[in-house]
CSV table of C-alpha atoms in Angstrom, one decimal:
chain,number,residue,atom,x,y,z
A,336,GLY,CA,2.9,-17.8,6.7
A,337,TYR,CA,4.9,-20.0,4.2
A,338,VAL,CA,5.4,-20.4,0.5
A,339,VAL,CA,5.9,-23.8,-1.3
A,340,TYR,CA,8.0,-23.8,-4.5
A,341,VAL,CA,8.1,-27.2,-6.3
A,342,PRO,CA,10.7,-27.2,-9.0
A,343,GLN,CA,10.5,-29.8,-11.8
A,344,PRO,CA,14.1,-30.5,-12.7
A,345,SER,CA,15.2,-32.6,-15.7
A,346,GLY,CA,14.0,-36.1,-15.3
A,347,ALA,CA,10.9,-35.3,-13.2
A,348,VAL,CA,7.8,-37.2,-14.1
A,349,GLY,CA,4.7,-35.4,-15.4
A,350,TYR,CA,6.2,-34.0,-18.6
A,351,GLY,CA,6.3,-37.1,-20.7
A,352,ASN,CA,8.7,-40.0,-21.2
A,353,GLU,CA,11.3,-38.0,-23.0
A,354,PHE,CA,11.6,-35.4,-20.2
A,355,ALA,CA,11.5,-38.1,-17.5
A,356,ALA,CA,14.3,-40.1,-19.3
A,357,LEU,CA,16.7,-37.1,-18.9
A,358,HIS,CA,17.6,-38.5,-15.4
A,359,VAL,CA,19.2,-41.6,-16.9
A,360,GLY,CA,22.9,-41.6,-16.1
A,361,GLU,CA,22.4,-38.3,-14.3
A,362,TRP,CA,22.4,-39.2,-10.6
A,363,GLY,CA,22.6,-35.6,-9.3
A,364,LYS,CA,25.0,-34.3,-12.0
A,365,TRP,CA,22.8,-31.3,-13.0
A,366,VAL,CA,19.5,-31.7,-11.1
A,367,VAL,CA,21.0,-30.0,-8.1
A,368,ASP,CA,22.2,-27.0,-10.2
A,369,GLU,CA,18.7,-26.7,-11.7
A,370,VAL,CA,17.1,-26.7,-8.3
A,371,VAL,CA,19.5,-24.1,-7.0
A,372,GLU,CA,19.1,-21.9,-10.1
A,373,GLY,CA,15.3,-22.2,-10.0
A,374,THR,CA,15.1,-21.4,-6.3
A,375,THR,CA,17.4,-18.5,-6.7
A,376,LYS,CA,15.3,-17.1,-9.5
A,377,PHE,CA,12.1,-17.8,-7.6
A,378,VAL,CA,13.3,-15.9,-4.5
A,379,ALA,CA,14.6,-13.0,-6.6
A,380,SER,CA,11.3,-12.6,-8.3
A,381,HIS,CA,9.2,-12.9,-5.2
A,382,PRO,CA,10.4,-10.3,-2.7
A,383,PHE,CA,8.0,-11.6,0.0
A,384,VAL,CA,10.1,-14.8,0.3
A,385,ASP,CA,12.7,-14.7,3.0
A,386,ALA,CA,15.9,-16.1,1.5
A,387,LYS,CA,17.3,-16.8,5.0
A,388,ARG,CA,14.4,-19.1,5.8
A,389,LEU,CA,14.4,-21.5,2.9
A,390,GLY,CA,13.9,-25.2,3.4
A,391,ALA,CA,14.4,-28.2,1.1
A,392,ILE,CA,12.5,-31.5,1.3
A,393,GLY,CA,12.3,-34.6,-0.9
A,394,ALA,CA,11.6,-38.3,-0.8
A,395,SER,CA,13.2,-41.3,-2.5
A,396,TYR,CA,15.2,-39.8,-5.4
A,397,GLY,CA,14.0,-36.5,-4.0
A,398,GLY,CA,15.6,-37.5,-0.7
A,399,PHE,CA,18.8,-38.2,-2.6
A,400,THR,CA,18.5,-34.8,-4.3
A,401,THR,CA,17.9,-33.1,-1.0
A,402,MET,CA,21.1,-34.7,0.4
A,403,SER,CA,23.0,-33.7,-2.7
A,404,LEU,CA,21.6,-30.1,-2.5
A,405,VAL,CA,23.1,-29.6,1.0
A,406,THR,CA,26.5,-30.9,-0.1
A,407,LYS,CA,26.6,-28.3,-2.9
A,408,SER,CA,24.7,-25.3,-1.5
A,409,ASN,CA,24.3,-23.5,1.8
A,410,MET,CA,21.2,-21.6,0.6
A,411,PHE,CA,18.8,-23.7,2.8
A,412,ALA,CA,18.3,-23.0,6.5
A,413,ALA,CA,17.1,-26.6,7.0
A,414,ALA,CA,16.6,-29.8,4.9
A,415,VAL,CA,14.5,-32.9,5.2
A,416,SER,CA,15.4,-36.1,3.4
A,417,HIS,CA,12.7,-38.7,3.4
A,418,ALA,CA,13.7,-42.2,2.4
A,419,GLY,CA,16.8,-40.8,0.7
A,420,ILE,CA,19.7,-42.5,-1.0
A,421,SER,CA,23.1,-41.4,0.5
A,422,SER,CA,25.3,-43.9,-1.2
A,423,ILE,CA,24.4,-44.9,-4.8
A,424,GLY,CA,26.6,-48.0,-4.4
A,425,GLY,CA,24.8,-48.9,-1.1
A,426,TYR,CA,21.5,-48.5,-2.9
A,427,TRP,CA,22.6,-50.6,-5.9
A,428,GLY,CA,21.7,-54.3,-5.2
A,429,ALA,CA,19.7,-53.4,-2.0
A,430,GLY,CA,16.0,-53.2,-1.5
A,431,TYR,CA,13.1,-53.9,-3.8
A,432,TRP,CA,14.2,-51.5,-6.5
A,433,GLY,CA,17.9,-50.9,-5.9
A,434,TYR,CA,19.2,-53.2,-8.6
A,435,THR,CA,16.5,-52.9,-11.2
A,436,TYR,CA,15.9,-49.2,-10.9
A,437,ASN,CA,19.6,-48.3,-10.8
A,438,THR,CA,20.5,-50.6,-13.8
A,439,VAL,CA,18.2,-48.3,-15.9
A,440,SER,CA,18.9,-45.0,-14.1
A,441,ALA,CA,22.6,-45.4,-14.1
A,442,ALA,CA,22.6,-46.4,-17.8
A,443,ASN,CA,24.2,-49.8,-17.2
A,444,SER,CA,26.9,-48.2,-15.1
A,445,PHE,CA,27.9,-50.4,-12.2
A,446,PRO,CA,30.2,-49.9,-9.2
A,447,TRP,CA,33.0,-51.7,-11.0
A,448,ASN,CA,32.8,-49.9,-14.3
A,449,ASP,CA,31.9,-46.3,-13.4
A,450,ARG,CA,33.1,-45.3,-10.0
A,451,SER,CA,32.4,-41.6,-10.8
A,452,ILE,CA,28.7,-42.2,-10.4
A,453,TYR,CA,28.9,-44.4,-7.3
A,454,ALA,CA,31.4,-42.3,-5.3
A,455,GLU,CA,31.6,-38.7,-6.6
A,456,ARG,CA,27.8,-38.3,-6.9
A,457,SER,CA,26.9,-40.0,-3.6
A,458,PRO,CA,26.1,-37.4,-0.9
A,459,LEU,CA,27.7,-39.6,1.7
A,460,PHE,CA,31.1,-39.1,0.1
A,461,ASN,CA,30.6,-35.4,0.3
A,462,ALA,CA,29.1,-35.1,3.8
A,463,ASP,CA,32.0,-33.0,5.0
A,464,LYS,CA,30.7,-30.1,2.8
A,465,ILE,CA,27.3,-29.9,4.6
A,466,LYS,CA,26.5,-27.0,6.9
A,467,THR,CA,22.7,-27.3,6.8
A,468,PRO,CA,20.7,-28.8,9.7
A,469,THR,CA,19.2,-31.9,8.2
A,470,LEU,CA,16.4,-34.3,9.3
A,471,PHE,CA,16.2,-37.8,8.0
A,472,LEU,CA,12.9,-39.7,7.9
A,473,CYS,CA,12.7,-43.4,6.9
A,474,GLY,CA,10.6,-46.4,7.3
A,475,GLU,CA,11.9,-49.4,9.2
A,476,LYS,CA,10.5,-51.8,6.6
A,477,ASP,CA,10.9,-49.7,3.5
A,478,PHE,CA,11.7,-52.2,0.8
A,479,ASN,CA,12.1,-49.6,-2.0
A,480,VAL,CA,14.7,-47.4,-0.4
A,481,PRO,CA,16.3,-49.2,2.6
A,482,LEU,CA,16.8,-47.1,5.7
A,483,ALA,CA,20.6,-47.7,5.6
A,484,GLY,CA,21.0,-44.7,3.3
A,485,SER,CA,19.4,-42.4,5.9
A,486,GLU,CA,21.2,-44.0,8.8
A,487,GLN,CA,24.6,-43.7,7.1
A,488,MET,CA,24.1,-40.0,6.3
A,489,TYR,CA,22.8,-39.3,9.8
A,490,GLN,CA,25.8,-41.0,11.3
A,491,ALA,CA,28.1,-39.0,9.0
A,492,LEU,CA,26.6,-35.7,10.1
A,493,ARG,CA,26.8,-36.7,13.7
A,494,SER,CA,30.4,-37.6,13.3
A,495,LEU,CA,31.0,-34.1,11.8
A,496,ARG,CA,29.1,-32.6,14.8
A,497,LEU,CA,26.4,-31.1,12.6
A,498,ASP,CA,22.7,-30.5,13.6
A,499,THR,CA,20.9,-33.6,12.5
A,500,GLU,CA,18.1,-35.9,13.6
A,501,LEU,CA,16.9,-39.3,12.4
A,502,VAL,CA,13.3,-40.6,12.7
A,503,ILE,CA,12.7,-44.2,11.9
A,504,TYR,CA,9.0,-45.1,11.8
């Protein structure tokens, strides 16, 4: 009794290097809009989909995207962020990939030379806009995306008295 819709927004892998490179410098600037637009069109063209029972889920950069989605849209009844990044500045320089991945993906923008990426595009700094119940999943020893990002967002939503859960495995 469910339908799975998997959008492939700009920067997703599987469509060649040029398409994948579209995420460089992006950090949620238009990917969220693409997911919302695609989901809206999918629901409109499939009348058997209940628009009031939509969920969103993503892992790693998809976990970041899921967190960003719920800061910008109330279309989802629930969301799951697995190993997500809530603060781009907190991710930068942390974990196995934080520095090396972000140096490329942020197009050599750093916390000291482009605050717009690190603050404005970080879901943590927009947590007060969230209304969606959200589950955070993260690994205790995840060296790619440290659990601090999930913990921080979970604590933010708890502070705002929103429905949230955190599972650390």
